[in-house]
Short mmCIF file of C-alpha atoms in Angstrom, two decimals:
data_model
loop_
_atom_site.label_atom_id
_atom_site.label_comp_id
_atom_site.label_asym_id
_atom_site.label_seq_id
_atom_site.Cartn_x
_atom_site.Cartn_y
_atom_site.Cartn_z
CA UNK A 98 0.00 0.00 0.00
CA UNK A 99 1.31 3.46 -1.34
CA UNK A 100 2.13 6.04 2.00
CA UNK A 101 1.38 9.51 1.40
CA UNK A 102 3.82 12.11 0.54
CA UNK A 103 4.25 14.14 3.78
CA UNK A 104 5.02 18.04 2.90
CA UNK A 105 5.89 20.51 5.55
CA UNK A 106 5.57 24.36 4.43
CA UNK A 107 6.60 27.13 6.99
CA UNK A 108 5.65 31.12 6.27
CA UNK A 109 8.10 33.99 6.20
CA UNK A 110 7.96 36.12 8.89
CA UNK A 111 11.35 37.41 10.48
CA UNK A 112 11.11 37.22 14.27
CA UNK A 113 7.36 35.95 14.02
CA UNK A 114 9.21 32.50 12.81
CA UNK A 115 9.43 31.66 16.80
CA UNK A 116 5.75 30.70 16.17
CA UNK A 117 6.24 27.82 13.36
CA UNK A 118 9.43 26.92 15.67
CA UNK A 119 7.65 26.52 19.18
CA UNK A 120 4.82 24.83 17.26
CA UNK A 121 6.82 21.86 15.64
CA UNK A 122 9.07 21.62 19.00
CA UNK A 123 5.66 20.34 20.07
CA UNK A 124 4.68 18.47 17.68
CA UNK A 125 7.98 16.66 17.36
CA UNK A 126 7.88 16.08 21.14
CA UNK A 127 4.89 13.97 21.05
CA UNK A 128 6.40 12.05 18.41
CA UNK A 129 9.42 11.32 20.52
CA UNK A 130 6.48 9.83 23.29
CA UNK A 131 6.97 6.97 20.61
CA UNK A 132 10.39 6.62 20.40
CA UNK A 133 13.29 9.89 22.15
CA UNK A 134 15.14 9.21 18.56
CA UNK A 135 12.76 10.76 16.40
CA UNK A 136 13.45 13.94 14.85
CA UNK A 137 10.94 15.87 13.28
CA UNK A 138 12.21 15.38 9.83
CA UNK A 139 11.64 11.68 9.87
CA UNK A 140 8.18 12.03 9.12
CA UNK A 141 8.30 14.95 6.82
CA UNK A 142 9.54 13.97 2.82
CA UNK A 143 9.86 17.70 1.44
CA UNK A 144 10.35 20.43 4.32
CA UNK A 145 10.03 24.40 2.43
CA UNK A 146 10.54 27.63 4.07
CA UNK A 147 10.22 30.88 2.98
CA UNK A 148 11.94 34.24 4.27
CA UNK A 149 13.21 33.01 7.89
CA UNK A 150 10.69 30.01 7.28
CA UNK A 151 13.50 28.87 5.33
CA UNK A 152 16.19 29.09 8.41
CA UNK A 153 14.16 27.01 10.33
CA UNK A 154 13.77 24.22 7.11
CA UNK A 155 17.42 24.49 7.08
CA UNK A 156 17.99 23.53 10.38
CA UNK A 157 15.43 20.80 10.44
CA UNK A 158 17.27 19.06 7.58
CA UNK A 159 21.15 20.20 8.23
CA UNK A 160 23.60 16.75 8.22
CA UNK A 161 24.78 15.50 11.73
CA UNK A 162 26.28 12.56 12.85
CA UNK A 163 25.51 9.22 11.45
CA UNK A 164 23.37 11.00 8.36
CA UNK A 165 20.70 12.34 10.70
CA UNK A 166 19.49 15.76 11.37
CA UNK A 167 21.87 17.34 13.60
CA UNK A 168 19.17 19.16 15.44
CA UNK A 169 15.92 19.24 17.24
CA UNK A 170 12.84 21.46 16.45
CA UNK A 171 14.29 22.77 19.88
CA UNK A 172 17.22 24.89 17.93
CA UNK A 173 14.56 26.42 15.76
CA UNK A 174 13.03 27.98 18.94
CA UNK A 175 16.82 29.09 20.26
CA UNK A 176 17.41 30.60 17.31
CA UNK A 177 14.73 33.54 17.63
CA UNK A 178 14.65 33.78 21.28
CA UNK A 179 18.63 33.61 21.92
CA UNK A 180 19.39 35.52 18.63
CA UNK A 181 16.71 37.35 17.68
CA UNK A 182 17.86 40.59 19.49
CA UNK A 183 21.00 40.34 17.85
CA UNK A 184 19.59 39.87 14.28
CA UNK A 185 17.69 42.51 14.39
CA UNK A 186 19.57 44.77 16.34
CA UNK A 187 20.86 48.65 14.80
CA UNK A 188 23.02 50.61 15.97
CA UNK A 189 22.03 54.56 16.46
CA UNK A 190 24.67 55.12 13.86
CA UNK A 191 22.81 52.96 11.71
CA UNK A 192 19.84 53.81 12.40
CA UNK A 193 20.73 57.68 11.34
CA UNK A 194 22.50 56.75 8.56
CA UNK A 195 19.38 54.55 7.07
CA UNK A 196 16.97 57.10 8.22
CA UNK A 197 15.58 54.16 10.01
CA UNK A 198 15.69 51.95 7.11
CA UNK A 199 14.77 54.63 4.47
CA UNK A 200 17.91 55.27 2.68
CA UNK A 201 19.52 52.21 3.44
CA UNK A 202 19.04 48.34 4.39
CA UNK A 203 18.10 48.81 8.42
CA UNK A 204 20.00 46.24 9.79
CA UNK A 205 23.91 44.72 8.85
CA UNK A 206 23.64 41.47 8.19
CA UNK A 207 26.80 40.56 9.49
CA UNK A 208 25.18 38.81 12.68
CA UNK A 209 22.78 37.01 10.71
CA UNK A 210 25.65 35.41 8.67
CA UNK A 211 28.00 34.11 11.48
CA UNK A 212 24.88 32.41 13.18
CA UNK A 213 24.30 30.89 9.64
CA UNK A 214 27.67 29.89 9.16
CA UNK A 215 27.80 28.62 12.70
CA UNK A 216 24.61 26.61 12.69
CA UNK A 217 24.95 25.08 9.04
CA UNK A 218 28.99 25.13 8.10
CA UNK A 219 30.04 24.41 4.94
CA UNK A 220 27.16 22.02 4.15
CA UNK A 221 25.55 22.33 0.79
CA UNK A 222 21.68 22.27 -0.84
CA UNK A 223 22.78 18.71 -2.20
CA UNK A 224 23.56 16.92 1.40
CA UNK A 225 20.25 17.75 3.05
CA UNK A 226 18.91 14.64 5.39
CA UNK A 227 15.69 15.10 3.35
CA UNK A 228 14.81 17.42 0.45
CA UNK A 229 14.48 20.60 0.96
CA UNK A 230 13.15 23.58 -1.17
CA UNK A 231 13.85 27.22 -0.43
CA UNK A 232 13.14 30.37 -2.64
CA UNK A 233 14.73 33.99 -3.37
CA UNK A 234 14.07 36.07 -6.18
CA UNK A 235 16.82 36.98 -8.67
CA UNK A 236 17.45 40.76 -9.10
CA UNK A 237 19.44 40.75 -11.53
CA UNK A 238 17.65 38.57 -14.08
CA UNK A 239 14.04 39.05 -12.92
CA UNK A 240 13.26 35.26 -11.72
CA UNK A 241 11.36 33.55 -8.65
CA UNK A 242 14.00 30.81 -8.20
CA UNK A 243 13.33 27.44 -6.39
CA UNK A 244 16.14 25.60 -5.09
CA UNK A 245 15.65 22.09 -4.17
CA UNK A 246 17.53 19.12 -2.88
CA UNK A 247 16.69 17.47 -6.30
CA UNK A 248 18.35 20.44 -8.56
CA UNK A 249 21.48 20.73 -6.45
CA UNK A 250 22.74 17.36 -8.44
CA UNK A 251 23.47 20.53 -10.83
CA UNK A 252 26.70 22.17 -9.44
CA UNK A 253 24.97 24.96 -10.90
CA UNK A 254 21.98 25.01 -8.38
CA UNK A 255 24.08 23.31 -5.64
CA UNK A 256 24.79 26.10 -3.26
CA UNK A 257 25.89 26.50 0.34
CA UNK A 258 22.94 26.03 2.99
CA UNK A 259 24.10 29.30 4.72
CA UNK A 260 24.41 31.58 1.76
CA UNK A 261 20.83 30.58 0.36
CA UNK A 262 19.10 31.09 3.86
CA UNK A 263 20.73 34.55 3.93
CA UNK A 264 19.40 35.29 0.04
CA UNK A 265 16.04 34.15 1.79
CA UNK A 266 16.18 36.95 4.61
CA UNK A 267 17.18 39.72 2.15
CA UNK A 268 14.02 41.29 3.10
CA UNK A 269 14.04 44.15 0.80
CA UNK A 270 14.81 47.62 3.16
CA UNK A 271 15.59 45.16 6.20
CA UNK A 272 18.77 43.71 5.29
CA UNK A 273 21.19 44.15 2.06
CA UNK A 274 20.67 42.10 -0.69
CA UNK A 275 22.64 38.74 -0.82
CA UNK A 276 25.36 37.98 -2.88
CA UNK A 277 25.82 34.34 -3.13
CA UNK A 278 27.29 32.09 -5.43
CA UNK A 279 26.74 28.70 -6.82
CA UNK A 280 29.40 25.40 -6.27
CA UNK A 281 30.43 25.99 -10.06
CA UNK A 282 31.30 29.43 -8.54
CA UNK A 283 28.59 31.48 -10.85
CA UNK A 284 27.19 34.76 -9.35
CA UNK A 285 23.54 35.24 -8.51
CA UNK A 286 21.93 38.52 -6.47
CA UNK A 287 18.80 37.45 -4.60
CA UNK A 288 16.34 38.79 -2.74
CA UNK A 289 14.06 37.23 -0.11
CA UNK A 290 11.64 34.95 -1.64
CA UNK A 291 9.12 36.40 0.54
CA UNK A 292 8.12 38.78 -1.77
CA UNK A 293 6.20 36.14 -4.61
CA UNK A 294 5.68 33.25 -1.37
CA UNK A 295 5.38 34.57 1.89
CA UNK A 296 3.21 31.59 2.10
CA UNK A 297 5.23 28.39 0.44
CA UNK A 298 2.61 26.10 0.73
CA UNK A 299 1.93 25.89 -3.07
CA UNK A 300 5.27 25.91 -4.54
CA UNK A 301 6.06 23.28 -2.16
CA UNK A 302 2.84 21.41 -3.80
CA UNK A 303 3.74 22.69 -7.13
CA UNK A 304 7.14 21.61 -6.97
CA UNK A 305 6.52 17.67 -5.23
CA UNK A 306 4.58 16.72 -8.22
CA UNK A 307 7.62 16.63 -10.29
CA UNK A 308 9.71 14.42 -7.59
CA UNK A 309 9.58 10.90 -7.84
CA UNK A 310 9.65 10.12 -4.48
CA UNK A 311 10.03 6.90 -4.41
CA UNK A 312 13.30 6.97 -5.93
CA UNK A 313 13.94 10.17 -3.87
CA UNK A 314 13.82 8.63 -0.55
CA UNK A 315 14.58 4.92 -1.81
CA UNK A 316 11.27 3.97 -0.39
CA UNK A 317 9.47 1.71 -2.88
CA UNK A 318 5.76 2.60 -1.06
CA UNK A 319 5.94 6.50 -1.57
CA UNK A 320 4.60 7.36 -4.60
CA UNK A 321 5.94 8.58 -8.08
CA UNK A 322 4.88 12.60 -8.62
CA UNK A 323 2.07 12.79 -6.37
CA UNK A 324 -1.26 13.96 -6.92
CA UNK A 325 -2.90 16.11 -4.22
CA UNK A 326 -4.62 13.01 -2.90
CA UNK A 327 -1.58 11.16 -2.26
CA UNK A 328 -0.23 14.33 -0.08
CA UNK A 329 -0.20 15.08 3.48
CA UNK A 330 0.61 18.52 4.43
CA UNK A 331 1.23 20.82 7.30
CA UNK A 332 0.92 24.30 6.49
CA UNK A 333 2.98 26.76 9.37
CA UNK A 334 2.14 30.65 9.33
CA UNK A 335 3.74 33.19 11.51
CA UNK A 336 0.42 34.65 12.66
CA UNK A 337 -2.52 36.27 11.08
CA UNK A 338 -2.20 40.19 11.62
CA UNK A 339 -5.21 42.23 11.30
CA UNK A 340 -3.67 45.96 11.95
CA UNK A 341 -6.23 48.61 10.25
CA UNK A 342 -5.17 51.03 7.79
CA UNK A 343 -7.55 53.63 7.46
CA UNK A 344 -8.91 55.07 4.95
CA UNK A 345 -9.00 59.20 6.10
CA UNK A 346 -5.12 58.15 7.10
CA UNK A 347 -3.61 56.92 4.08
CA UNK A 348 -5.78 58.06 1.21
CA UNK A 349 -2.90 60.41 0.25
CA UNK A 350 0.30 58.50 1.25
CA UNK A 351 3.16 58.21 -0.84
CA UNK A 352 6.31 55.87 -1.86
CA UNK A 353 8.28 56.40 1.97
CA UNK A 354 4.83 55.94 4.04
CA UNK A 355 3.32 52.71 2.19
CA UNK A 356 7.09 51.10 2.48
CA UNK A 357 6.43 49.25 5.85
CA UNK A 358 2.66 48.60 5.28
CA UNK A 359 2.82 47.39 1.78
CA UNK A 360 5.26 44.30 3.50
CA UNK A 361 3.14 43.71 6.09
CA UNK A 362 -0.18 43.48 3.71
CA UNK A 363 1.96 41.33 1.05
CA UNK A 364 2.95 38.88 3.90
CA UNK A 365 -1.15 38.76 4.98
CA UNK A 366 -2.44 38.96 1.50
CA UNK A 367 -0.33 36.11 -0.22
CA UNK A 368 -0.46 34.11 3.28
CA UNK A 369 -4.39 33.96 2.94
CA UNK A 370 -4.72 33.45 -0.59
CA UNK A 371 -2.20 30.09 -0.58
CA UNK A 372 -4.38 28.92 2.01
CA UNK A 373 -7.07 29.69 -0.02
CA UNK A 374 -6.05 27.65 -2.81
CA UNK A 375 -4.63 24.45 -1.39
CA UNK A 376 -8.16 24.13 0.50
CA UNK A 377 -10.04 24.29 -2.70
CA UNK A 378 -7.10 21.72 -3.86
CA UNK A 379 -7.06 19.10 -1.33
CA UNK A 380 -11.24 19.93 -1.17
CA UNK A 381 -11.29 18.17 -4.60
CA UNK A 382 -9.61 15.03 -3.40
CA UNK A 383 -10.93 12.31 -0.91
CA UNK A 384 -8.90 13.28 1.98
CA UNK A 385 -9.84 17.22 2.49
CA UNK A 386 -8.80 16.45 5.85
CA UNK A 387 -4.64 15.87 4.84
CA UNK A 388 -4.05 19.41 4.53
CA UNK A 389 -3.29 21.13 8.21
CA UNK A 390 -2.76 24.64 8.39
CA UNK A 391 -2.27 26.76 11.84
CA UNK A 392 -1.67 30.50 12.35
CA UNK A 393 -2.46 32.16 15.31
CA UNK A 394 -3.90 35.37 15.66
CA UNK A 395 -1.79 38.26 16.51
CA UNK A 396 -5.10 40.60 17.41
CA UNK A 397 -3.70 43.73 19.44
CA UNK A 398 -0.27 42.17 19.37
CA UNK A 399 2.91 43.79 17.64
CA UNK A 400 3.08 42.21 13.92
CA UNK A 401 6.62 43.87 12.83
CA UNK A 402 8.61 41.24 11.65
CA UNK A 403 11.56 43.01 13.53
CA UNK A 404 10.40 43.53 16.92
CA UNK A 405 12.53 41.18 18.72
CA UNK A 406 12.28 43.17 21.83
CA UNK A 407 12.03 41.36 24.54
CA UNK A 408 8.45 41.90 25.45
CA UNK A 409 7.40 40.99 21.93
CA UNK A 410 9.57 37.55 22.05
CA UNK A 411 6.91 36.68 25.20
CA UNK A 412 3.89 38.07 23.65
CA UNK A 413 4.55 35.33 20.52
CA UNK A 414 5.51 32.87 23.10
CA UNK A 415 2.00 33.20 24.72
CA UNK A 416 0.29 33.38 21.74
CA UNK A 417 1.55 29.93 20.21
CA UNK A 418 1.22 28.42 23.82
CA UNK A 419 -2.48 29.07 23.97
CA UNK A 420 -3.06 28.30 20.69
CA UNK A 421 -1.42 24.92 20.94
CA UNK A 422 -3.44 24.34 24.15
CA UNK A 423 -6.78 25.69 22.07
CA UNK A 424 -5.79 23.52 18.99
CA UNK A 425 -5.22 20.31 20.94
CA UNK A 426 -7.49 18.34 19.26
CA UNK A 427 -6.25 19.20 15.76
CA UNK A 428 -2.42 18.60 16.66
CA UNK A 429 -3.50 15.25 18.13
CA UNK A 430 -5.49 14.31 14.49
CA UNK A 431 -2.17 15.85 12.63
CA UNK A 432 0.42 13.19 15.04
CA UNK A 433 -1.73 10.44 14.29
CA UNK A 434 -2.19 10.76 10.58
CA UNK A 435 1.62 11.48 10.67
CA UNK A 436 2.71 8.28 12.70
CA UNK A 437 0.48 6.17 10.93
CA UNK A 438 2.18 6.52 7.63
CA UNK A 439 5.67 6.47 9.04
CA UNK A 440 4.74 3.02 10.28
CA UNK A 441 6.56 -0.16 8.53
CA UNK A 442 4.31 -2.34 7.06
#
């Protein structure tokens, strides 16, 4: 009997990734109630991340010892609490120079590259645990790129883990763009991916129907380019922001006022119409019930995806803990669906 294809797609959403992060620590601790080896990425086939969605896919897939992961969803949640501050951090020189992010990129990325190079080394796209997709869009010759486990056997597309996780962040005004080149040494300039799939969840569908899985992962009962109904998937936002804009406030606003909210409405606008999509997708199959998306709310709650301050770190922390606790029910339906087809036959 064929298993299903299990996808994992997390949203972009610079510090607002500690959401997706606490919520698969939990889901990959009640996994480990069945065995304290598990790692998440044992039951996931194709993990994609967008923005600093992608760090966090990274990680779940970066070699260790013996050819598994070498972390726990844990390290996803250290990441943005320990480091977060630091990512996002500018100095008042900075900050004057940039005009507060103006005239310049807001923050140096030079943080934000050491905890890349730290956390991932010199490992490449092509020596991921499991594949992996992440995105960035090319600058210089107008594309959406997709880079995937599958086209790094291209030295071409086979680039360093590190360098295309900081092309991913290269949120345009928030950091500088990324220059990052490929194993056969060819230049590319990238932006963050975030700005055509804040929400990944359909290029990650897009892209599994042209991987043969089967041959992928050597495992005889997943199936050959997968149709919708032969996919499981777990769809991660980094909370649903509602913040007004009124119309008596910005019916005459130009280029430097719309800069901030026209991010914040792409990263809502695309996030809701993805979801929209893959419902009316997996709708049309016999399993409606395989595609899993949560997103808390972030009503009254800060929704920059740079306030790492310290109170905002515990408002997202309280957020996703009371949304697990709401969303019990629905976690406990996503474990079970997700142990059942990691079982041996």
């Amino acid at each position: 009997m064929k298993k299903k294809v299990c996808i994992l797609s997390i949203d972009g959403g610079g510090i607002r990734e500690l959401i997706p992060a606490m919520i698969l620590e939990y889901i990959e601790k009640q996994l480990q109630e069945i065995s304290e080896a598990y790692h998440l990425s044992d039951f996931f086939d194709f993990i994609v991340g967008s923005d600093f969605g992608g760090v966090l896919a990274a990680l779940y897939v970066t070699p260790g010892k013996h050819g598994r992961p070498a972390y726990l969803a844990g390290k996803g949640v250290e990441v943005f609490r320990r480091h977060g501050a630091e990512i996002f951090d500018i100095s008042l020189l900075k900050k004057i120079r940039s005009i507060g992010g103006m005239t310049d990129e807001k923050y140096s990325a030079k943080k934000l590259e050491a905890l890349l190079q730290d956390l991932m080394g010199d490992y490449r796209l092509g020596d991921t645990v499991k594949p992996l997709m992440l995105m960035a869009y090319d600058v210089r010759n107008r594309r959406s790129n997709y880079y995937t486990t599958t086209d790094a056997r291209d030295p071409i597309r086979n680039f360093y883990l590190r360098d295309l996780c900081r092309a991913g962040t290269a949120i345009p005004s928030y950091f500088e763009t990324a220059r990052i080149v490929s194993e056969t040494k060819t230049p590319f300039s990238l932006i963050s991916g975030s700005i055509f799939a804040a929400n990944p969840a359909m290029a990650a569908y897009a892209e599994s129907r042209k991987i043969n899985f089967a041959e992928m992962l050597d495992q005889s009962d997943k199936p050959v380019f997968p149709t919708a109904g032969e996919i499981l998937m777990l769809s991660i936002g980094t909370g649903d922001v509602r913040t007004p804009y009124y119309y008596d406030s910005i019916k005459d606003w130009g280029d430097m006022n719309w800069l901030k909210p026209i991010i914040d409405i792409s990263y809502s606008s695309n996030s809701e119409a993805v979801d929209y999509q893959m419902r009316k997708i997996f709708d049309a199959t016999e399993s409606p019930e395989d595609y899993f998306r949560f997103n808390p709310q972030l009503v009254g709650k800060s929704g920059e995806i740079d306030d790492a301050s310290e109170d905002n770190i515990r408002n997202l922390a309280a957020i996703t803990e009371q949304y697990i606790e709401v969303h019990k029910e629905d976690f406990s339906r996503l474990i079970d669906k997700l142990i059942n087809n990691n079982r041996e036959e």
